[in-house]
Coordinates of C-alpha atoms and ligand atoms in Angstrom, one line a residue:
Chain L
X1 CA 0.1 -23.9 -43.3
X2 CA 0.8 -24.8 -39.8
X3 CA 1.3 -21.7 -37.7
X4 CA 2.3 -22.7 -34.1
X5 CA 1.9 -20.1 -31.5
X6 CA 3.4 -22.2 -28.8
X7 CA 5.8 -25.0 -29.1
X8 CA 7.3 -26.9 -26.2
X9 CA 10.1 -29.3 -27.0
X10 CA 11.3 -32.0 -24.5
X11 CA 10.5 -30.1 -21.4
X12 CA 11.9 -31.7 -18.2
X13 CA 11.6 -30.5 -14.7
X14 CA 12.5 -32.1 -11.4
X15 CA 12.1 -30.8 -7.9
X16 CA 14.9 -32.5 -6.0
X17 CA 14.7 -36.1 -6.9
X18 CA 11.1 -35.9 -8.0
X19 CA 10.9 -35.9 -11.8
X20 CA 7.7 -33.9 -12.4
X21 CA 7.9 -33.3 -16.2
X22 CA 9.5 -36.0 -18.2
X23 CA 9.9 -34.6 -21.6
X24 CA 6.8 -32.8 -22.7
X25 CA 6.4 -32.0 -26.4
X26 CA 3.4 -29.9 -27.2
X27 CA 2.5 -27.7 -30.2
X28 CA -0.4 -25.2 -30.0
X29 CA -1.6 -23.7 -33.3
X30 CA -2.7 -20.1 -33.6
X31 CA -6.2 -19.6 -32.3
X32 CA -6.3 -23.1 -30.9
X33 CA -7.8 -23.8 -27.5
X34 CA -6.0 -26.6 -25.8
X35 CA -7.3 -28.1 -22.5
X36 CA -5.0 -30.1 -20.3
X37 CA -6.6 -32.7 -18.2
X38 CA -5.0 -35.0 -15.8
X39 CA -4.9 -36.3 -12.2
X40 CA -3.7 -34.2 -9.3
X41 CA 0.1 -34.1 -9.2
X42 CA 0.6 -35.0 -12.8
X43 CA 2.5 -31.8 -13.5
X44 CA -0.1 -29.6 -15.2
X45 CA 0.6 -26.5 -13.1
X46 CA 4.3 -27.1 -13.3
X47 CA 4.1 -27.3 -17.1
X48 CA 2.2 -23.9 -17.4
X49 CA 4.7 -22.4 -15.0
X50 CA 7.7 -23.4 -17.0
X51 CA 6.2 -21.8 -20.1
X52 CA 6.5 -18.3 -18.6
X53 CA 9.5 -19.2 -16.5
X54 CA 7.8 -18.9 -13.1
X55 CA 9.6 -22.3 -12.9
X56 CA 12.7 -22.8 -14.9
X57 CA 12.7 -26.1 -16.8
X58 CA 15.8 -28.3 -16.5
X59 CA 15.9 -29.1 -20.2
X60 CA 14.1 -28.3 -23.4
X61 CA 13.0 -25.3 -25.4
X62 CA 10.0 -23.1 -25.6
X63 CA 8.9 -21.2 -28.7
X64 CA 6.2 -18.6 -28.5
X65 CA 5.3 -17.0 -31.8
X66 CA 8.6 -17.8 -33.4
X67 CA 10.6 -16.6 -30.5
X68 CA 12.6 -19.6 -29.1
X69 CA 14.2 -19.8 -25.7
X70 CA 16.5 -22.7 -24.7
X71 CA 15.5 -23.2 -21.1
X72 CA 18.9 -23.9 -19.8
X73 CA 20.7 -20.9 -21.1
X74 CA 17.9 -18.4 -21.1
X75 CA 19.1 -14.8 -20.6
X76 CA 17.2 -12.4 -18.5
X77 CA 16.1 -10.6 -21.6
X78 CA 14.9 -13.8 -23.2
X79 CA 12.8 -14.6 -20.1
X80 CA 11.3 -11.2 -20.2
X81 CA 10.5 -11.4 -23.9
X82 CA 8.9 -14.8 -23.4
X83 CA 6.8 -13.5 -20.6
X84 CA 5.6 -10.6 -22.7
X85 CA 4.4 -13.0 -25.3
X86 CA 2.4 -15.1 -22.8
X87 CA 0.0 -14.2 -20.1
X88 CA -1.2 -16.2 -17.1
X89 CA -4.5 -16.5 -15.3
X90 CA -3.9 -17.9 -11.9
X91 CA -5.9 -20.3 -9.8
X92 CA -6.2 -17.7 -7.0
X93 CA -6.3 -14.7 -9.2
X94 CA -3.2 -12.9 -7.8
X95 CA -4.6 -9.4 -8.5
X96 CA -2.3 -6.7 -7.3
X97 CA -3.7 -6.0 -3.8
X98 CA -2.6 -2.4 -3.7
X99 CA -4.2 -1.4 -7.0
X100 CA -7.7 -0.9 -8.1
X101 CA -9.2 -3.2 -10.7
X102 CA -8.7 -0.7 -13.5
X103 CA -5.1 -0.1 -12.3
X104 CA -4.6 -3.9 -12.2
X105 CA -5.5 -4.3 -15.9
X106 CA -3.7 -1.2 -17.0
X107 CA -0.4 -1.9 -15.1
X108 CA 1.1 -4.1 -17.8
X109 CA 0.2 -1.6 -20.6
X110 CA 1.7 1.3 -18.8
X111 CA 4.8 -0.3 -17.2
X112 CA 5.7 -3.0 -19.8
X113 CA 4.3 -1.7 -23.0
X114 CA 4.9 1.9 -22.2
X115 CA 1.5 3.0 -23.4
X116 CA 0.3 6.5 -22.4
X117 CA -1.9 6.5 -19.3
X118 CA -4.9 8.1 -21.0
X119 CA -5.0 5.4 -23.8
X120 CA -4.3 2.6 -21.3
X121 CA -7.2 3.8 -19.2
X122 CA -9.5 3.8 -22.2
X123 CA -8.4 0.3 -23.2
X124 CA -8.7 -0.8 -19.6
X125 CA -12.2 0.3 -19.3
X126 CA -13.1 -1.4 -22.5
X127 CA -11.7 -4.7 -21.4
X128 CA -13.4 -4.4 -18.1
X129 CA -16.7 -3.8 -19.9
X130 CA -16.0 -6.9 -21.9
X131 CA -15.8 -9.1 -18.8
X132 CA -18.7 -7.3 -17.1
X133 CA -16.7 -5.4 -14.6
X134 CA -17.1 -1.8 -15.8
X135 CA -18.8 -0.8 -12.6
X136 CA -16.0 -2.2 -10.5
X137 CA -13.2 -0.3 -12.1
X138 CA -12.3 1.7 -9.0
X139 CA -12.8 -1.1 -6.5
X140 CA -9.9 -2.9 -4.8
X141 CA -9.5 -6.7 -5.3
X142 CA -10.6 -7.6 -1.8
X143 CA -13.9 -5.8 -2.4
X144 CA -14.8 -8.2 -5.2
X145 CA -16.2 -11.8 -5.2
X146 CA -13.9 -14.6 -6.3
X147 CA -15.7 -14.7 -9.7
X148 CA -15.3 -11.0 -10.2
X149 CA -11.6 -11.2 -9.2
X150 CA -11.0 -14.0 -11.7
X151 CA -12.7 -12.1 -14.5
X152 CA -10.5 -9.1 -13.6
X153 CA -7.5 -11.5 -13.8
X154 CA -8.7 -12.6 -17.3
X155 CA -9.1 -9.0 -18.3
X156 CA -5.5 -8.3 -17.2
X157 CA -4.3 -11.1 -19.3
X158 CA -6.1 -10.4 -22.5
X159 CA -5.5 -6.6 -22.4
X160 CA -1.8 -7.4 -23.0
X161 CA -2.7 -9.0 -26.2
X162 CA -0.4 -12.0 -25.7
X163 CA 0.2 -14.7 -28.2
X164 CA -0.9 -17.3 -25.7
X165 CA -2.9 -17.1 -22.6
X166 CA -2.3 -19.8 -19.9
X167 CA -5.1 -20.6 -17.5
X168 CA -4.3 -22.7 -14.4
X169 CA -7.5 -24.1 -13.0
X170 CA -9.2 -20.7 -13.3
X171 CA -12.3 -21.8 -11.5
X172 CA -11.2 -24.3 -8.9
X173 CA -10.9 -21.7 -6.1
X174 CA -14.4 -20.5 -6.7
X175 CA -17.7 -21.2 -5.0
X176 CA -19.8 -23.4 -7.3
X177 CA -22.3 -20.7 -8.1
X178 CA -19.5 -18.4 -9.4
X179 CA -17.9 -21.0 -11.7
X180 CA -20.4 -20.3 -14.5
X181 CA -19.7 -16.6 -14.9
X182 CA -15.9 -17.2 -15.2
X183 CA -16.3 -20.1 -17.7
X184 CA -18.7 -18.0 -19.8
X185 CA -16.1 -15.3 -19.9
X186 CA -13.4 -17.7 -21.0
X187 CA -15.6 -19.1 -23.6
X188 CA -16.3 -15.6 -25.0
X189 CA -12.6 -14.9 -25.2
X190 CA -11.9 -18.2 -26.9
X191 CA -14.3 -17.3 -29.6
X192 CA -12.3 -14.2 -30.4
X193 CA -9.5 -16.4 -31.7
X194 CA -7.0 -16.0 -28.9
X195 CA -4.7 -19.0 -28.5
X196 CA -5.2 -20.6 -25.1
X197 CA -3.9 -23.4 -22.9
X198 CA -6.3 -24.2 -20.1
X199 CA -5.7 -26.5 -17.2
X200 CA -9.1 -27.5 -15.7
X201 CA -11.1 -30.2 -14.1
X202 CA -14.3 -29.0 -15.7
X203 CA -14.8 -31.7 -18.3
X204 CA -18.1 -30.4 -19.7
X205 CA -16.4 -27.0 -20.2
X206 CA -13.5 -28.8 -21.9
X207 CA -15.9 -30.5 -24.2
X208 CA -17.4 -27.3 -25.2
X209 CA -14.5 -25.0 -25.8
X210 CA -11.5 -27.2 -26.5
X211 CA -10.2 -27.8 -30.0
X212 CA -8.0 -30.4 -28.5
X213 CA -7.6 -32.1 -25.2
X214 CA -4.3 -33.2 -23.8
X215 CA -4.3 -35.8 -21.1
X216 CA -1.3 -35.8 -18.8
X217 CA -0.3 -38.3 -16.2
X218 CA 2.9 -38.7 -14.2
X219 CA 4.8 -36.0 -16.0
X220 CA 4.0 -37.3 -19.5
X221 CA 1.4 -36.5 -22.2
X222 CA -0.4 -39.8 -22.4
X223 CA -2.7 -39.0 -25.2
X224 CA -4.3 -36.1 -27.0
X225 CA -7.0 -35.5 -29.5
X226 CA -10.3 -33.6 -30.2
X227 CA -12.7 -33.7 -27.3
X228 CA -15.3 -35.9 -29.0
X229 CA -12.6 -38.5 -29.5
X230 CA -10.6 -38.3 -26.3
X231 CA -13.5 -37.9 -23.9
X232 CA -15.7 -40.5 -25.6
X233 CA -13.4 -43.0 -27.0
X234 CA -9.9 -42.8 -25.6
X235 CA -7.2 -45.2 -26.7
X236 CA -5.1 -45.5 -23.6
X237 CA -6.1 -47.4 -20.5
X238 CA -4.7 -44.6 -18.2
X239 CA -7.1 -42.1 -19.9
X240 CA -10.1 -44.4 -19.5
X241 CA -9.4 -44.8 -15.8
X242 CA -9.1 -41.1 -15.3
X243 CA -12.3 -40.3 -17.2
X244 CA -14.4 -43.0 -15.5
X245 CA -13.2 -41.8 -12.1
X246 CA -14.0 -38.2 -13.0
X247 CA -17.5 -38.9 -14.4
X248 CA -18.4 -41.2 -11.5
X249 CA -17.7 -38.3 -9.2
X250 CA -20.9 -36.3 -8.7
X251 CA -20.8 -33.3 -11.0
X252 CA -17.8 -32.2 -12.8
X253 CA -16.3 -29.7 -10.4
X254 CA -13.2 -30.9 -8.6
X255 CA -12.3 -29.2 -5.3
X256 CA -9.2 -31.2 -4.6
X257 CA -6.2 -29.0 -3.9
Chain B
X1 CA 4.4 29.1 36.6
X2 CA 6.6 31.5 34.8
X3 CA 9.5 29.1 35.4
X4 CA 7.5 26.3 33.8
X5 CA 6.6 28.4 30.8
X6 CA 10.1 29.8 30.3
X7 CA 11.7 26.4 30.4
X8 CA 9.1 24.8 28.3
X9 CA 9.6 27.4 25.6
X10 CA 13.3 27.1 25.8
X11 CA 13.2 23.4 25.3
X12 CA 10.5 23.6 22.6
X13 CA 12.7 25.9 20.7
X14 CA 15.1 23.0 20.0
X15 CA 12.4 20.4 19.5
X16 CA 12.9 20.7 15.7
X17 CA 16.5 19.4 16.3
X18 CA 15.1 16.4 18.1
X19 CA 12.6 15.7 15.3
X20 CA 15.3 16.3 12.7
X21 CA 17.5 13.7 14.3
X22 CA 14.7 11.2 14.5
X23 CA 13.4 11.7 11.0
X24 CA 16.8 11.7 9.3
X25 CA 17.9 8.6 11.2
X26 CA 14.7 6.9 10.1
X27 CA 15.0 7.9 6.5
X28 CA 18.7 6.9 6.2
X29 CA 18.1 3.8 8.4
X30 CA 15.2 2.7 6.1
X31 CA 17.3 3.2 3.0
X32 CA 20.1 1.0 4.5
X33 CA 17.4 -1.4 5.8
X34 CA 15.7 -1.8 2.5
X35 CA 19.0 -2.6 0.8
X36 CA 20.0 -5.1 3.6
X37 CA 16.5 -6.7 3.5
X38 CA 16.6 -7.3 -0.2
X39 CA 20.2 -8.7 0.0
X40 CA 19.0 -11.1 2.8
X41 CA 15.8 -12.1 1.0
X42 CA 17.7 -12.9 -2.2
X43 CA 20.6 -14.4 -0.2
X44 CA 23.1 -12.7 -2.5
X45 CA 26.3 -14.7 -2.1
X46 CA 29.1 -13.2 0.1
X47 CA 27.5 -9.8 0.5
X48 CA 24.7 -11.5 2.4
X49 CA 27.4 -12.6 5.0
X50 CA 28.7 -9.1 5.2
X51 CA 25.2 -7.8 5.9
X52 CA 24.6 -10.4 8.6
X53 CA 27.9 -9.4 10.2
X54 CA 27.0 -5.7 10.0
X55 CA 23.6 -6.3 11.6
X56 CA 25.1 -8.5 14.4
X57 CA 27.7 -5.9 15.2
X58 CA 25.4 -2.9 15.2
X59 CA 22.7 -4.8 17.1
X60 CA 25.2 -5.7 19.8
X61 CA 26.5 -2.2 20.3
X62 CA 24.9 0.3 22.7
X63 CA 23.7 3.4 20.8
X64 CA 25.7 5.5 23.3
X65 CA 28.9 3.8 22.2
X66 CA 27.9 4.2 18.5
X67 CA 27.5 7.9 19.3
X68 CA 31.0 8.1 20.8
X69 CA 32.5 6.1 18.0
X70 CA 31.0 8.2 15.3
X71 CA 31.9 11.4 17.1
X72 CA 35.5 10.6 17.9
X73 CA 36.2 7.9 15.2
X74 CA 35.0 9.5 12.0
X75 CA 37.0 12.7 12.5
X76 CA 40.1 10.6 13.1
X77 CA 39.5 8.6 10.0
X78 CA 39.0 11.8 8.0
X79 CA 42.0 13.3 9.5
X80 CA 44.4 10.5 8.6
X81 CA 42.7 10.4 5.2
X82 CA 43.4 14.0 4.8
X83 CA 47.0 13.5 5.8
X84 CA 47.7 10.6 3.6
X85 CA 46.1 12.2 0.5
X86 CA 47.1 15.7 1.4
X87 CA 43.6 16.8 0.6
X88 CA 42.3 19.7 2.5
X89 CA 39.5 18.2 4.6
X90 CA 38.6 20.1 7.6
X91 CA 36.9 18.0 10.3
X92 CA 36.2 21.0 12.4
X93 CA 33.7 22.3 9.8
X94 CA 31.5 19.3 10.4
X95 CA 28.7 20.0 12.9
X96 CA 28.3 17.4 15.6
X97 CA 24.7 16.6 14.6
X98 CA 26.2 14.9 11.6
X99 CA 27.9 12.3 13.7
X100 CA 24.8 11.9 15.9
X101 CA 22.7 11.2 12.8
X102 CA 25.2 8.6 11.6
X103 CA 25.1 6.8 14.9
X104 CA 21.3 6.8 15.1
X105 CA 20.9 5.8 11.5
X106 CA 23.1 2.8 11.9
X107 CA 21.2 1.7 15.0
X108 CA 17.8 2.2 13.3
X109 CA 18.9 0.4 10.1
X110 CA 19.2 -2.9 12.0
X111 CA 15.6 -2.9 13.2
X112 CA 14.3 -1.4 10.0
X113 CA 16.0 -4.2 8.1
X114 CA 14.1 -6.7 10.2
X115 CA 10.8 -4.8 9.9
X116 CA 11.1 -4.4 6.1
X117 CA 12.3 -7.9 5.5
X118 CA 9.4 -9.5 7.4
X119 CA 6.9 -7.2 5.7
X120 CA 8.2 -8.1 2.3
X121 CA 8.2 -11.8 3.1
X122 CA 4.7 -11.6 4.3
X123 CA 3.5 -10.6 0.8
X124 CA 2.2 -13.7 -0.9
X125 CA 4.5 -15.0 -3.7
X126 CA 1.6 -14.8 -6.1
X127 CA 1.9 -11.1 -6.2
X128 CA 5.5 -11.3 -7.5
X129 CA 4.5 -14.0 -10.0
X130 CA 1.6 -11.9 -11.2
X131 CA 4.1 -9.1 -11.9
X132 CA 6.3 -11.4 -13.8
X133 CA 3.4 -12.8 -15.7
X134 CA 2.5 -9.4 -17.1
X135 CA 6.2 -9.0 -18.1
X136 CA 7.5 -6.7 -15.4
X137 CA 11.2 -6.9 -14.3
X138 CA 11.9 -7.7 -10.7
X139 CA 12.8 -4.1 -10.0
X140 CA 9.5 -2.9 -11.5
X141 CA 7.6 -5.5 -9.5
X142 CA 9.2 -4.4 -6.2
X143 CA 8.7 -0.8 -6.9
X144 CA 5.1 -0.9 -8.0
X145 CA 3.6 -3.9 -6.2
X146 CA 5.7 -5.5 -3.5
X147 CA 7.2 -2.5 -1.6
X148 CA 4.0 -0.5 -1.5
X149 CA 2.2 -3.5 0.0
X150 CA 5.1 -4.2 2.4
X151 CA 5.1 -0.6 3.6
X152 CA 1.5 -0.8 4.7
X153 CA 2.3 -4.0 6.6
X154 CA 5.4 -2.5 8.1
X155 CA 3.8 0.7 9.4
X156 CA 3.0 -0.4 13.0
X157 CA 6.6 -1.6 13.4
X158 CA 8.0 1.5 11.7
X159 CA 5.9 3.6 14.0
X160 CA 7.4 2.0 17.0
X161 CA 10.9 2.3 15.6
X162 CA 10.3 6.0 14.9
X163 CA 9.2 6.6 18.5
X164 CA 12.3 4.8 19.6
X165 CA 14.4 7.1 17.4
X166 CA 12.8 10.2 19.0
X167 CA 13.7 8.9 22.5
X168 CA 17.2 7.7 21.4
X169 CA 17.9 11.1 19.9
X170 CA 18.3 12.3 23.5
X171 CA 21.7 10.5 23.5
X172 CA 22.9 13.1 20.9
X173 CA 23.2 15.5 23.9
X174 CA 26.4 13.8 25.0
X175 CA 28.1 14.7 21.7
X176 CA 27.1 18.3 22.2
X177 CA 24.2 18.5 19.9
X178 CA 21.7 20.9 21.4
X179 CA 18.5 19.1 21.2
X180 CA 15.8 18.8 23.8
X181 CA 17.8 16.8 26.3
X182 CA 20.9 18.9 26.0
X183 CA 18.8 22.1 26.4
X184 CA 17.2 20.6 29.5
X185 CA 20.6 19.9 31.0
X186 CA 21.7 23.5 30.3
X187 CA 18.5 24.8 31.9
X188 CA 18.8 22.5 34.9
X189 CA 22.4 23.4 35.6
X190 CA 21.5 27.1 35.4
X191 CA 18.5 26.8 37.7
X192 CA 19.4 23.8 39.9
X193 CA 15.8 22.7 39.5
X194 CA 16.6 19.3 37.9
X195 CA 13.4 17.5 38.8
X196 CA 11.0 20.1 37.4
X197 CA 13.0 20.5 34.2
X198 CA 13.2 16.8 33.6
X199 CA 9.5 16.5 34.2
X200 CA 8.9 19.2 31.6
X201 CA 11.1 17.6 29.0
X202 CA 9.7 14.2 29.6
X203 CA 6.2 15.7 29.0
X204 CA 7.5 17.1 25.8
X205 CA 8.9 13.8 24.6
X206 CA 5.7 12.2 25.5
X207 CA 3.7 14.8 23.6
X208 CA 5.9 14.4 20.5
X209 CA 5.5 10.6 20.6
X210 CA 1.8 10.8 21.0
X211 CA 1.6 13.2 18.0
X212 CA 3.6 10.9 15.8
X213 CA 1.7 7.9 16.9
X214 CA -1.4 9.6 15.8
X215 CA 0.1 10.6 12.5
X216 CA 1.2 7.0 11.8
X217 CA -2.1 5.4 12.6
X218 CA -3.8 8.0 10.4
X219 CA -1.4 7.0 7.5
X220 CA -2.1 3.4 8.2
X221 CA -5.9 3.8 8.2
X222 CA -5.6 5.8 5.0
X223 CA -3.5 3.2 3.2
X224 CA -5.4 0.2 4.5
X225 CA -8.6 1.6 3.2
X226 CA -10.0 -1.2 1.0
X227 CA -6.6 -2.3 -0.1
X228 CA -5.1 -5.3 1.5
X229 CA -6.4 -8.8 1.0
X230 CA -4.5 -11.3 3.1
Ligands
LIG301 N1 7.8 -25.8 -5.9 C1 7.8 -27.1 -5.8 N2 8.7 -27.8 -5.0 C2 8.6 -29.1 -4.9 N3 7.7 -29.9 -5.5 C3 6.8 -29.3 -6.2 C4 6.8 -27.9 -6.4 N4 5.8 -27.6 -7.3 C5 5.2 -28.8 -7.6 N5 5.8 -29.8 -7.0 C6 5.5 -31.2 -7.1 O1 5.4 -31.5 -8.4 C7 4.3 -32.4 -8.7 C8 3.4 -31.9 -9.8 O2 2.8 -30.7 -9.3 P1 1.8 -29.9 -10.1 O3 1.3 -28.8 -9.2 O4 2.4 -29.5 -11.4 O5 0.6 -30.9 -10.4 P2 -0.9 -30.6 -11.0 O6 -1.0 -31.5 -12.1 O7 -1.0 -29.2 -11.3 O8 -1.8 -31.1 -9.8 P3 -3.2 -30.4 -9.4 O9 -4.3 -31.0 -10.3 O10 -3.4 -30.9 -8.0 O11 -3.1 -29.0 -9.5 C9 3.6 -32.6 -7.4 O12 4.0 -33.9 -6.8 C10 4.1 -31.5 -6.5 O13 4.2 -32.0 -5.2
LIG302 MG1 -2.2 -27.6 -10.5

């Protein structure tokens, strides 16, 4: 019955002497949208980065759609395989600066999945249409607004049809008036049944799309549960503190970083 | 006037040799430079030290001496190689331009290593991470995303280094390569009109450099069009 798409077991990570992840266990079911909340420096970004080996965990294992990698003795091929099962949407988009928007989204299909250019192009245009960028297909990233770039970043991720999409604060680099369009796009994708893990400071967004909210602090998962429970009636003191601080800040957009 | 035209034409007739020297030195130098740059960036153990040593040695050696070393040294090595292996290698069959190209390539490789390395390092790390996140290998990432961006950034430096190669190629004259400088010498010795001839050849070098500067900035403008973020 349970059908986990992503399973993290005992993930540890230290930078020098600083222990940033202290044994994270997390299971994400197929089609589930998990939002990770937590104060700055709690290790959210690091956690996402260890999942596709942009950062190598010091201990623990990662399973993506039944493919398990022991972090410590991961072979090059394992890392590649894991990365192909996941996709990442970056805080600052990281679109390929030397490629057009269409080329950006097609790149993975052509180079990694070895799909013919003609077909990739067709799929690329379709996905750009889905995120409302059909008219920008031939523009370069720096000719786009932040919101448009991030929607292209999302298109690049979903076109690869990954088992899990990881979002690291996808809206925190955006001007406030551009946040909405990106969140709407993510919501739309969430409704298609894609498994997602989203790090964000947008609590109202979390409330709306999340099946489950995970609260992290100091490299640990403090508490998790459905949004109506965790946001309204959290059990742990640490969570209450965090939520009251966030809601006392005007609005829900956090521009720290 | 006739004198001017005659000499100009004579020197121009070997301009292709000068350009050939500069272009091949740059191409070979860039190939070596790319390899060295990547070894340095990834700090590959041991071989990284060798690269540093190589760069230090070549950087500290005048091109003129590299030229002599290549011209006299390589034949000697080949000769003793031929003797010890009793292979039939004939050094005399090798044209002198071969040695000149080696010397110039080594010299350019040092500065191209620097230019390429700093260009690659100026590409934000997020570009490489984005490549990884879509599942590319490091090689694919460099080939499709990092190097193309780095080249655009490196163009102004590469352009300067190319002009340097054009001028340095004149040193090939001392190992009997008949390029523009050597031809000027021949003409000057024949006519005794050194000053005029060297003014003519310097005008030619100047013209060639100007032409290539123009080409490089055109390439840069073309590639920059709409592309780079920073
Ligand atoms: N490459 C690194 N080298 C050294 N320390 C790092 C590195 N990356 C992250 N850290 C440290 O690890 C800790 C956790 O960082 P991380 O970016 O995961 O936090 P976060 O929860 O994403 O915070 P934020 O909400 O501000 O994005 C921080 O103290 C940070 O300084
Ligand atoms: Mg973060």
